[in-house]
Amino acid sequence: MRIGIGIDTGGTYTDAVAFDFEERKVLAKGKSRTTKEDLSVGITGALDFISADLRQSAEFIALSTTLATNACVENKGCRARLVLMGTTEKVLRRIDAQKNYGLSYEDVLCLNTKCSFDGSVVDEPDWETLVAQHDEWFEQAQAISLCEANAARNGAVCERAGKAYLSKRYQVPFVMGCELSHDVNMMSRGATALLNARLLPVIDEFLSATKRALARQGVACPVMIVRSDGSLMGEDLAFERPVETILSGPAASVHGSRELASLENCLIVDIGGTTTDISLVKGGEPVMTDGIRIGNWKTQAKGVFIETFGLGGDTAVQVRNGVLSLASRRVEPISAAAERWPELVDQLEALLASPVRSVKPAFEVLYLVREPKDLSAYSDGERELVEELRHGPCMVGDRSRIDAYTLDSERLESEGIVMRAGLTPTDAMQIKGDFERYDTRAARLAMRYVAEMLDGIDGRARSVEQLADDIYDLVEYRLYASVVKILMRDRYPRAYRDGVPEHVDEVLAQEWERVKSGQEAPLFDMGFSCRGTLVGIGAPTHIFLPRVASALGARCVIPEHAEVANAVGAVVANINARASVEISVIDSAAGPAGYAVHTAAGNAAFEGEDLDEVYEQALECARAEATRLAEAEARRRGAIGELSFRESTKRKRGAIADGQQLDLGTTVTVLASQAR
């Protein structure tokens, strides 16, 4: 037997499987609660379900995680800064870079350097003057990233010089955009670099915790991690490039679903604790994207097409503007918190017995996950809250300890220092008997509080059971609406290239109500339908997806081992690496004079009278360079032994006024692969 172990650490649960590659089957599996305060505890708990013999026989460990995904959705991560060379803040604001790329203006320093598109002119900043003017801004950073215009054409001279100079003064991690992408768009390349910097502690915590857990279990074998494109890379590279794992868990879900349910055309729906991920498979192959967009971040990280949105078992249920709704943020289920701190049940009972009702969620609980590294960087209110939570969890409605109206916890929560517990779909599952792991009493008390809040607003009395049904309906509608929007964008990519407009939500809401009631419209209805199969994975998917599939007239499949599909996907993933090299035309007054190949070492020029012959020489050089880069990257990701190579060449042409063809350059791409 050839055995591998797959581990998936999500925002709520950590799963582990032992997989037999010869028989293509799961030998053992386990699930444990993800422990944010120490991820190794949850990883160890999942591995405990796999026998010592299987653990010791494993050839390698493959990891996947949604921690980076969740950090993007919840806007978490360290305080990072980006030096963006070749533009101005005015340009950033004109293109609304904060909304369209995720580039927060306070985190970006623009330098209006002049660097030519062909890479021949480089205007390097005066680093000494820069530091003198912006020292305080740099000092606030926990990581620094650098990105310059036309880096792919000039060898990223300014990025490398900036890192060399600034790293002598600021003892923080540095990220260069050229290390992550060579694409032309500077804004998305800068967003990729900044996001990579923000995610460094997230992946560091995950990989360090994994190593501690494996050491406890006595497991010593190579560790790999799933990248966003579904391939694997070694842990050393993952420490440097966490941005390449932002869709690690979702990419693993695609591999796992294809392994467990072989279908040609389907939507894979993975409902986790924090997010829901939907991906498309056409003709047996996953749909890919050239640049991942998640939350406001628009990156150049390549990956499988995944639509990720805030919906999971731990999504916060809230009363907003007098209406029951789902937030996009994650909270710990109040029933799970009461399992750890049983005294919360007594506090909830006391809260319900009080005649006072607040517009704030008084039943929610805050607790300290970890100590801040430097308390001086926080406000007085934040420091006071940390000090209070050192004594134990605190209910928001406990006025003797905190004031809900002046509570300052947003940054502490976004940085993962403080966690909030509240009402979630998981608590509704506890009430309905679909999930019975935590303290149902706490779930019922919190539901009563919310039901009374709503009763005071709209005067309609609700039982706890009715409120649980309402929460189920909210989950199913959000899932239904998201699936329909993805199908609309896939069917009409030009019409919806900027997303489905918000006014469509009203149509979807009415259609959902019509389908639920079984009513036929007298004259016209939209009749949204899906010919593909909805494949459900993730622990709670079997509860919500069948009703959504029925509303769309689609087949629904929940495969065996669906609850650990991501861990299966991690272990069956392969190592592959793709490298691209650009060829551009060398222009002269008389017209094209030759071709330039833009290599990592610099530009190689090929000139001569016979342009066809010169082009073939440039093409051969580009092929050799792309092959070298692809093989080097595959080796760096952990490939050993023989590799297979696949090449593609894309020559871009355009027409000018007199009908002549204009050569816009060539891209040579080589894929190096090693299957397990």
XYZ file of C-alpha atoms in Angstrom:
676
model
C 0.000 0.000 0.000
C 1.044 3.578 -0.770
C -0.464 5.797 1.905
C -0.755 9.551 2.165
C -2.429 11.636 4.853
C -4.529 14.672 4.031
C -5.319 17.351 6.619
C -7.730 20.238 6.075
C -7.924 23.017 8.636
C -11.008 25.156 8.163
C -12.346 28.055 10.130
C -14.496 25.714 12.229
C -13.326 22.108 11.822
C -10.092 20.302 11.091
C -10.349 17.042 9.132
C -7.851 14.279 8.468
C -7.894 11.230 6.173
C -5.557 8.351 5.408
C -5.720 7.511 1.687
C -4.620 4.378 -0.187
C -3.300 5.431 -3.607
C -3.316 1.904 -5.037
C -6.946 1.167 -4.155
C -8.021 4.853 -4.421
C -9.970 4.715 -1.196
C -10.211 6.356 2.214
C -8.819 4.072 4.929
C -9.612 6.245 7.954
C -10.971 9.711 8.682
C -11.469 12.055 11.600
C -12.918 15.471 12.423
C -12.069 17.820 15.275
C -12.957 21.387 16.209
C -10.440 23.946 14.881
C -8.842 25.489 17.941
C -7.941 29.090 17.064
C -5.954 29.610 20.252
C -3.662 26.708 19.271
C -4.316 25.105 15.883
C -2.129 22.106 16.757
C -4.745 20.891 19.261
C -7.408 20.584 16.559
C -4.962 18.988 14.109
C -3.896 16.459 16.751
C -7.534 15.717 17.524
C -8.277 14.932 13.863
C -5.140 12.780 13.502
C -6.150 10.763 16.590
C -8.854 9.096 14.445
C -6.111 7.631 12.222
C -4.295 4.621 13.655
C -0.627 4.867 14.597
C 0.232 2.222 11.964
C -1.301 4.297 9.179
C 0.325 7.488 10.444
C 3.731 5.847 10.540
C 3.263 4.344 7.060
C 2.436 7.644 5.373
C 4.801 8.726 2.596
C 3.829 12.380 2.891
C 1.382 14.797 4.513
C -0.703 17.097 2.307
C -2.429 20.112 3.841
C -5.246 22.364 2.758
C -6.753 25.237 4.660
C -9.344 27.976 4.445
C -7.542 30.099 7.037
C -6.169 32.465 4.373
C -9.537 32.444 2.580
C -11.338 33.360 5.784
C -8.747 36.038 6.606
C -9.492 37.698 3.238
C -13.268 37.491 3.674
C -13.068 38.777 7.257
C -10.308 41.319 6.423
C -7.885 39.824 8.928
C -4.105 39.671 8.872
C -1.127 41.646 10.118
C -0.592 45.364 9.554
C 1.265 45.500 6.246
C 2.434 48.368 4.052
C 2.964 48.614 0.276
C 5.432 50.863 -1.567
C 3.967 51.280 -5.058
C 6.460 52.722 -7.561
C 5.308 54.255 -10.835
C 1.995 55.870 -9.901
C 0.397 58.469 -7.630
C -2.236 58.477 -4.913
C -4.390 60.569 -7.248
C -4.430 57.681 -9.710
C -5.308 55.238 -6.932
C -8.296 57.328 -5.922
C -9.412 57.897 -9.503
C -9.625 54.156 -10.183
C -11.050 53.548 -6.673
C -8.218 51.126 -5.874
C -9.573 50.469 -2.386
C -12.850 49.082 -3.735
C -11.540 47.507 -6.950
C -8.223 46.066 -5.750
C -8.376 46.017 -1.948
C -5.623 48.647 -1.658
C -6.416 50.638 1.468
C -5.028 54.142 0.916
C -3.486 54.360 4.376
C -1.482 51.189 3.665
C -0.058 52.332 0.304
C 2.776 54.792 -0.329
C 2.916 55.906 -3.978
C 6.186 57.016 -5.588
C 5.842 58.721 -8.959
C 8.946 57.155 -10.489
C 9.424 57.034 -14.258
C 10.109 53.544 -15.598
C 9.710 52.863 -19.325
C 7.457 50.062 -20.546
C 10.297 48.294 -22.378
C 12.430 48.265 -19.216
C 15.244 50.344 -20.672
C 14.701 53.326 -18.321
C 14.614 52.826 -14.537
C 14.059 55.727 -12.124
C 15.150 54.422 -8.722
C 13.851 56.283 -5.632
C 16.129 58.051 -3.180
C 15.694 55.542 -0.378
C 17.444 57.631 2.277
C 15.132 60.608 1.682
C 12.125 58.287 1.526
C 12.890 56.834 4.950
C 13.472 60.277 6.439
C 10.060 61.440 5.225
C 8.037 58.327 6.042
C 9.848 56.636 8.910
C 6.784 56.602 11.191
C 4.661 55.030 8.435
C 7.213 52.247 7.959
C 7.598 51.740 11.714
C 3.886 50.886 12.022
C 4.251 47.982 9.584
C 4.511 44.365 10.659
C 5.441 43.463 7.062
C 6.461 45.554 4.027
C 5.783 44.854 0.350
C 7.186 46.530 -2.761
C 5.870 46.698 -6.307
C 7.026 48.717 -9.330
C 5.641 49.407 -12.785
C 7.107 47.305 -15.609
C 9.017 45.052 -13.208
C 8.726 42.144 -15.649
C 10.570 44.206 -18.268
C 13.439 45.598 -16.171
C 14.219 42.760 -13.767
C 12.413 44.468 -10.859
C 15.420 46.705 -10.176
C 13.612 49.057 -7.792
C 11.895 46.287 -5.858
C 15.201 44.532 -5.228
C 17.019 47.763 -4.317
C 14.205 48.803 -1.996
C 14.228 45.499 -0.162
C 18.023 45.610 0.196
C 17.959 49.139 1.678
C 14.824 49.019 3.838
C 15.548 45.597 5.355
C 18.650 47.027 7.020
C 16.474 49.443 9.011
C 13.157 47.643 9.527
C 13.299 44.153 10.981
C 10.094 42.849 9.425
C 9.355 40.434 6.576
C 9.642 41.877 3.058
C 7.684 40.845 -0.028
C 8.495 41.811 -3.619
C 5.806 41.754 -6.278
C 8.215 40.138 -8.749
C 8.412 37.074 -6.505
C 4.713 36.437 -6.985
C 3.731 37.604 -10.474
C 5.134 39.011 -13.707
C 1.849 40.273 -15.151
C 1.592 43.843 -16.425
C -1.230 45.235 -14.262
C 0.618 46.998 -11.451
C -2.448 47.495 -9.258
C -3.410 43.824 -9.044
C 0.280 42.900 -8.707
C 0.592 45.375 -5.833
C -2.567 43.982 -4.242
C -1.074 40.493 -4.513
C 2.130 41.612 -2.787
C 0.302 43.507 -0.024
C -2.091 40.634 0.636
C 0.838 38.207 0.733
C 2.470 40.374 3.394
C -0.752 40.527 5.447
C -1.123 36.745 5.355
C 2.422 35.868 6.472
C 1.497 35.311 10.150
C -1.644 33.370 9.177
C 0.278 30.709 7.235
C 3.173 30.766 9.703
C 0.816 29.948 12.564
C -0.825 27.163 10.555
C 2.380 25.454 9.401
C 4.063 25.787 12.803
C 1.001 24.278 14.486
C 0.993 21.404 11.979
C 4.633 20.626 12.731
C 3.912 20.592 16.471
C 0.966 18.237 15.978
C 2.959 15.867 13.760
C 5.809 15.852 16.261
C 3.381 14.819 19.036
C 2.176 11.959 16.845
C 5.707 10.906 15.959
C 5.128 11.509 12.243
C 8.198 12.494 10.249
C 7.647 12.800 6.502
C 7.542 15.583 3.899
C 4.779 18.176 4.307
C 3.081 19.781 1.301
C 0.270 22.319 1.026
C -2.385 22.818 -1.649
C -2.058 26.009 -3.670
C -4.999 27.962 -5.056
C -4.618 26.288 -8.463
C -4.984 22.849 -6.871
C -1.302 21.873 -7.136
C 1.044 21.242 -4.206
C 4.051 23.120 -2.857
C 6.471 22.467 -0.026
C 6.117 24.114 3.364
C 9.251 26.276 2.956
C 7.781 27.947 -0.117
C 4.383 28.278 1.557
C 6.003 30.307 4.360
C 7.128 32.814 1.696
C 3.997 32.808 -0.495
C 0.871 32.525 1.634
C -1.120 34.451 -0.991
C -0.870 31.342 -3.170
C -2.937 29.489 -0.564
C -5.896 31.895 -0.418
C -8.040 29.282 -2.148
C -6.190 26.248 -0.794
C -9.245 24.752 0.894
C -11.635 25.466 -1.992
C -9.129 24.081 -4.533
C -8.817 20.927 -2.435
C -12.606 20.664 -2.386
C -12.596 20.488 -6.202
C -10.018 17.674 -6.191
C -11.868 15.869 -3.405
C -15.231 16.124 -5.169
C -13.776 14.831 -8.436
C -12.198 11.920 -6.579
C -15.391 11.049 -4.665
C -17.981 11.788 -7.378
C -16.799 11.556 -10.977
C -19.089 13.943 -12.879
C -18.545 15.747 -16.180
C -20.557 18.911 -15.502
C -21.384 20.045 -12.002
C -21.325 22.775 -9.407
C -19.375 21.863 -6.286
C -20.894 23.480 -3.212
C -18.772 23.371 -0.078
C -20.470 24.781 3.020
C -18.012 25.191 5.855
C -18.166 26.895 9.189
C -17.161 30.334 7.924
C -17.618 30.434 4.156
C -19.331 28.666 1.306
C -17.250 27.951 -1.789
C -18.803 27.182 -5.162
C -16.764 25.987 -8.133
C -17.595 24.790 -11.635
C -16.521 21.620 -13.419
C -17.034 21.400 -17.176
C -16.136 18.386 -19.243
C -14.549 16.811 -16.197
C -12.095 19.692 -15.671
C -12.369 22.532 -13.139
C -12.877 26.024 -14.531
C -9.777 28.153 -13.841
C -9.214 31.883 -13.347
C -6.190 34.035 -14.224
C -6.513 36.210 -11.134
C -8.327 35.411 -7.915
C -10.756 37.980 -6.593
C -11.852 37.507 -2.992
C -13.578 40.154 -0.920
C -12.252 43.483 -2.265
C -8.896 41.949 -3.142
C -8.135 41.599 -6.845
C -4.964 39.570 -7.166
C -2.820 37.947 -9.823
C -2.684 34.663 -7.929
C -3.819 31.916 -10.296
C -6.377 29.382 -9.158
C -9.458 27.327 -9.765
C -12.603 29.396 -10.249
C -14.155 29.708 -6.818
C -16.960 31.947 -5.681
C -16.412 32.427 -1.959
C -18.920 34.216 0.230
C -19.656 34.536 3.917
C -22.090 31.726 4.642
C -21.478 28.836 6.973
C -22.558 27.078 10.096
C -20.922 29.831 12.146
C -22.274 32.836 10.225
C -23.632 35.442 12.632
C -27.429 35.744 12.830
C -28.386 39.337 13.532
C -31.345 41.673 13.807
C -30.633 44.587 11.511
C -33.052 47.445 10.949
C -35.681 45.341 12.657
C -35.220 42.377 10.301
C -33.672 38.962 10.952
C -30.676 38.542 8.660
C -27.315 36.855 8.189
C -24.091 38.829 8.521
C -20.970 37.963 6.503
C -18.757 37.572 9.573
C -18.114 34.457 11.587
C -18.816 34.090 15.297
C -18.476 31.050 17.483
C -21.870 29.382 18.049
C -23.182 30.318 21.480
C -23.866 26.608 22.080
C -20.183 25.800 21.435
C -19.018 28.602 23.746
C -21.322 27.320 26.519
C -19.786 23.870 26.112
C -16.462 25.385 27.158
C -17.842 27.843 29.693
C -21.000 26.323 31.250
C -21.519 29.464 33.366
C -22.732 31.207 30.206
C -26.036 29.325 30.512
C -26.708 30.939 33.903
C -25.770 34.345 32.493
C -28.159 33.880 29.550
C -30.974 32.913 31.909
C -30.292 36.025 34.004
C -30.298 38.171 30.865
C -33.678 36.782 29.802
C -35.091 37.318 33.297
C -34.143 40.990 33.128
C -36.908 43.275 31.771
C -34.318 45.387 29.916
C -33.915 44.767 26.186
C -31.203 46.426 24.116
C -30.900 47.115 20.406
C -27.390 45.689 20.802
C -26.918 41.878 20.802
C -26.579 41.696 24.586
C -26.467 37.870 24.563
C -23.240 37.767 22.509
C -19.990 36.908 24.276
C -16.427 38.158 23.842
C -13.363 36.197 24.902
C -9.598 36.519 24.587
C -7.999 34.194 22.018
C -4.387 35.301 22.403
C -2.345 38.095 23.915
C -1.371 41.021 21.637
C 2.353 41.178 20.934
C 2.520 44.909 21.662
C -0.311 46.425 23.710
C 1.094 49.935 23.247
C -0.088 49.850 19.616
C -3.728 49.786 20.742
C -6.137 52.412 22.052
C -7.064 52.841 25.729
C -10.437 51.200 25.101
C -8.835 48.230 23.374
C -6.307 47.765 26.181
C -9.068 47.950 28.791
C -11.069 45.285 26.949
C -8.068 42.950 26.742
C -7.456 43.417 30.470
C -11.111 42.631 31.257
C -11.170 39.508 29.068
C -8.066 38.165 30.795
C -10.472 37.355 33.644
C -12.654 35.215 31.360
C -15.347 35.570 28.690
C -17.746 38.471 29.037
C -21.304 38.901 27.809
C -21.891 42.112 25.864
C -24.915 42.819 28.056
C -22.903 42.585 31.276
C -22.708 46.303 32.071
C -20.711 45.677 35.207
C -17.755 44.644 33.012
C -18.121 46.386 29.633
C -20.283 49.094 28.083
C -21.895 47.825 24.869
C -22.347 51.385 23.575
C -18.666 52.361 23.840
C -17.259 48.886 23.130
C -14.088 49.099 21.016
C -13.436 45.564 19.769
C -13.465 45.733 15.958
C -9.698 45.778 15.414
C -9.049 43.201 18.121
C -11.572 40.886 16.472
C -10.195 41.472 12.956
C -6.678 40.629 14.152
C -7.848 37.431 15.834
C -7.000 38.595 19.352
C -10.595 38.644 20.543
C -13.349 36.258 19.404
C -17.099 36.769 19.529
C -19.695 34.077 20.220
C -23.291 34.560 19.134
C -26.315 33.050 17.441
C -25.551 31.036 14.282
C -27.123 28.469 11.928
C -25.251 25.838 13.952
C -27.360 26.832 16.968
C -30.487 26.491 14.835
C -29.303 23.004 13.841
C -28.994 22.181 17.545
C -32.626 23.223 18.089
C -33.874 21.210 15.109
C -31.870 18.119 16.044
C -29.774 18.120 12.856
C -26.594 18.630 14.865
C -26.144 17.578 18.473
C -22.637 18.282 19.685
C -22.882 21.388 21.859
C -25.017 22.867 24.640
C -28.563 23.047 23.274
C -29.738 24.982 26.347
C -27.531 27.940 25.419
C -28.776 27.845 21.829
C -32.399 27.830 22.986
C -31.861 30.754 25.407
C -30.139 32.902 22.763
C -32.943 32.078 20.298
C -35.527 33.149 22.850
C -33.748 36.456 23.325
C -33.707 37.152 19.564
C -37.352 36.049 19.190
C -38.327 38.544 21.913
C -36.260 41.279 20.219
C -38.176 40.703 16.973
C -41.495 40.493 18.832
C -40.806 43.920 20.276
C -40.176 45.291 16.774
C -42.882 43.746 14.590
C -45.309 42.449 17.246
C -45.311 38.906 15.776
C -44.672 36.274 18.415
C -42.306 33.493 17.335
C -41.462 30.241 19.010
C -37.837 29.126 19.172
C -38.654 26.408 16.619
C -40.173 28.964 14.226
C -37.101 31.156 14.545
C -34.899 28.144 13.742
C -36.972 27.565 10.581
C -36.531 31.227 9.643
C -32.745 30.902 10.019
C -32.748 27.781 7.814
C -34.670 29.725 5.174
C -32.119 32.566 5.285
C -29.272 30.105 4.717
C -31.059 28.352 1.856
C -32.010 31.605 0.162
C -28.458 32.987 0.306
C -27.218 29.709 -1.139
C -29.893 29.736 -3.871
C -29.188 33.358 -4.829
C -25.432 32.758 -4.951
C -25.772 29.686 -7.180
C -28.080 31.546 -9.586
C -25.718 34.538 -9.810
C -22.759 32.260 -10.570
C -24.740 30.512 -13.304
C -25.795 33.886 -14.751
C -22.197 35.094 -14.874
C -21.048 31.830 -16.438
C -23.836 31.878 -19.051
C -23.548 35.603 -19.876
C -19.917 36.575 -19.117
C -19.967 39.803 -21.125
C -23.210 41.076 -19.611
C -22.104 40.334 -16.051
C -18.333 40.765 -16.234
C -18.572 43.327 -13.417
C -20.867 41.120 -11.359
C -24.624 40.709 -11.144
C -26.212 44.054 -10.154
C -27.839 44.352 -6.745
C -31.344 44.973 -8.098
C -31.396 41.345 -9.274
C -31.570 40.353 -5.594
C -35.177 41.506 -5.462
C -36.050 39.250 -8.418
C -34.256 36.320 -6.796
C -36.022 36.884 -3.467
C -39.428 36.842 -5.153
C -38.547 33.751 -7.185
C -37.396 31.957 -4.034
C -40.681 32.730 -2.291
C -42.638 31.602 -5.352
C -40.750 28.303 -5.629
C -41.082 27.647 -1.881
C -44.844 28.142 -1.995
C -45.245 26.064 -5.149
C -47.174 28.835 -6.876
C -47.274 29.261 -10.629
C -47.133 32.832 -11.942
C -50.227 33.621 -14.060
C -48.300 35.279 -16.904
C -44.534 35.101 -16.431
C -41.788 33.867 -14.126
C -38.025 33.653 -14.480
C -37.868 29.903 -13.924
C -34.174 29.723 -12.940
C -32.890 26.196 -13.558
C -29.618 24.266 -13.628
C -28.874 21.334 -15.924
C -25.727 20.376 -14.091
C -25.515 18.406 -10.866
C -25.059 20.118 -7.510
C -22.402 18.206 -5.580
C -22.490 18.947 -1.880
C -19.504 18.614 0.417
C -18.854 19.899 3.915
C -20.546 18.831 7.127
C -23.835 20.841 6.955
C -24.323 20.731 3.169
C -26.718 17.759 3.241
C -29.112 19.852 5.353
C -29.419 22.859 3.043
C -28.394 21.910 -0.510
C -31.200 19.444 -1.461
C -33.879 22.134 -1.128
C -31.836 24.557 -3.238
C -31.259 21.890 -5.897
C -34.985 21.157 -5.947
C -35.767 24.857 -6.463
C -33.439 24.835 -9.484
C -34.720 21.542 -10.856
C -31.225 20.094 -10.498
C -29.907 16.756 -9.346
C -28.200 16.792 -5.946
C -25.362 14.429 -4.988
C -23.826 14.143 -1.518
C -20.952 11.646 -1.993
C -19.583 9.292 0.625
C -16.932 11.015 2.763
C -18.381 14.397 1.715
C -17.721 15.777 5.192
C -13.939 15.311 4.719
C -13.718 15.961 0.968
C -11.164 18.764 1.367
C -8.741 16.475 3.197
C -9.214 13.889 0.419
C -8.573 16.587 -2.175
C -5.349 17.616 -0.459
C -3.873 14.147 -0.474
C -4.729 13.376 -4.129
C -3.326 16.680 -5.488
C -0.210 16.728 -7.681
C 2.849 18.967 -8.034
C 2.948 21.177 -11.111
C 4.446 24.534 -11.954
C 3.767 26.914 -14.807
C 6.199 29.545 -16.132
C 5.676 32.135 -18.860
C 8.180 34.184 -20.854
C 7.263 37.221 -22.958
C 8.606 38.112 -26.404
C 8.159 41.698 -27.609
C 8.956 43.479 -30.848
C 12.022 45.731 -31.057
C 10.873 48.790 -32.997
C 12.992 51.121 -35.068
C 12.278 54.131 -37.299
C 12.102 51.777 -40.286
C 9.782 49.324 -38.535
C 10.360 46.080 -36.585
C 14.086 45.402 -36.149
C 13.879 42.191 -34.156
C 12.558 40.656 -30.945
C 13.378 40.886 -27.234
C 12.961 37.946 -24.859
C 12.315 39.133 -21.316
C 14.103 36.662 -19.056
C 14.667 36.720 -15.312
C 18.312 37.658 -15.911
C 17.458 40.535 -18.237
C 16.408 41.150 -21.818
C 17.894 39.062 -24.655
C 17.766 40.818 -28.049
C 17.529 39.033 -31.415
C 17.943 41.232 -34.502
C 18.506 40.700 -38.202
C 17.087 41.251 -41.678
C 15.162 37.964 -41.815
C 12.495 38.632 -39.185
C 10.996 35.150 -39.479
C 14.347 33.550 -38.711
C 14.979 36.007 -35.901
C 11.542 35.270 -34.447
C 12.283 31.524 -34.402
C 15.527 32.221 -32.542
C 13.669 34.327 -29.986
C 10.997 31.653 -29.688
C 13.590 28.956 -29.043
C 15.209 31.129 -26.367
C 11.818 31.765 -24.724
C 10.972 28.060 -24.755
C 14.256 27.165 -23.109
C 13.855 29.888 -20.482
C 10.215 28.959 -19.725
C 11.184 25.290 -19.405
C 14.070 26.167 -17.094
C 11.858 28.357 -14.924
C 9.032 25.814 -14.790
C 11.373 23.000 -13.787
C 13.108 25.157 -11.177
C 9.750 26.166 -9.709
C 8.504 22.545 -9.650
C 11.681 21.463 -7.846
C 11.282 24.329 -5.406
C 7.730 23.163 -4.717
C 9.023 19.720 -3.793
C 9.103 17.709 -7.029
C 11.683 14.944 -7.231
C 12.395 12.495 -10.026
C 11.162 12.776 -13.598
C 8.901 15.609 -14.734
C 6.640 15.919 -17.754
C 6.465 19.190 -19.716
C 3.662 20.730 -21.763
C 4.190 23.894 -23.808
C 1.783 26.449 -25.255
C 2.536 29.524 -27.381
C 0.183 32.496 -27.775
C 1.056 35.135 -30.358
C -1.010 38.304 -30.088
C -1.812 40.372 -33.150
C -3.836 43.509 -33.856
C -4.985 45.345 -36.986
C -3.950 48.910 -37.864
C -5.720 51.446 -40.088
C -4.543 50.125 -43.477
C -5.465 46.543 -42.588
C -1.918 45.427 -41.817
C -1.264 43.108 -38.890
C 0.508 44.498 -35.839
C 2.621 42.113 -33.738
C 1.643 42.667 -30.090
C 4.051 40.109 -28.682
C 4.165 36.428 -27.810
C 3.763 34.518 -24.569
C 5.419 31.122 -24.189
C 4.123 29.038 -21.282
C 5.503 25.713 -20.048
C 3.804 23.470 -17.493
C 6.033 21.069 -15.546
C 4.151 18.281 -13.746
C 4.783 15.362 -11.425
C 1.872 13.059 -10.610
C 1.746 10.916 -7.481
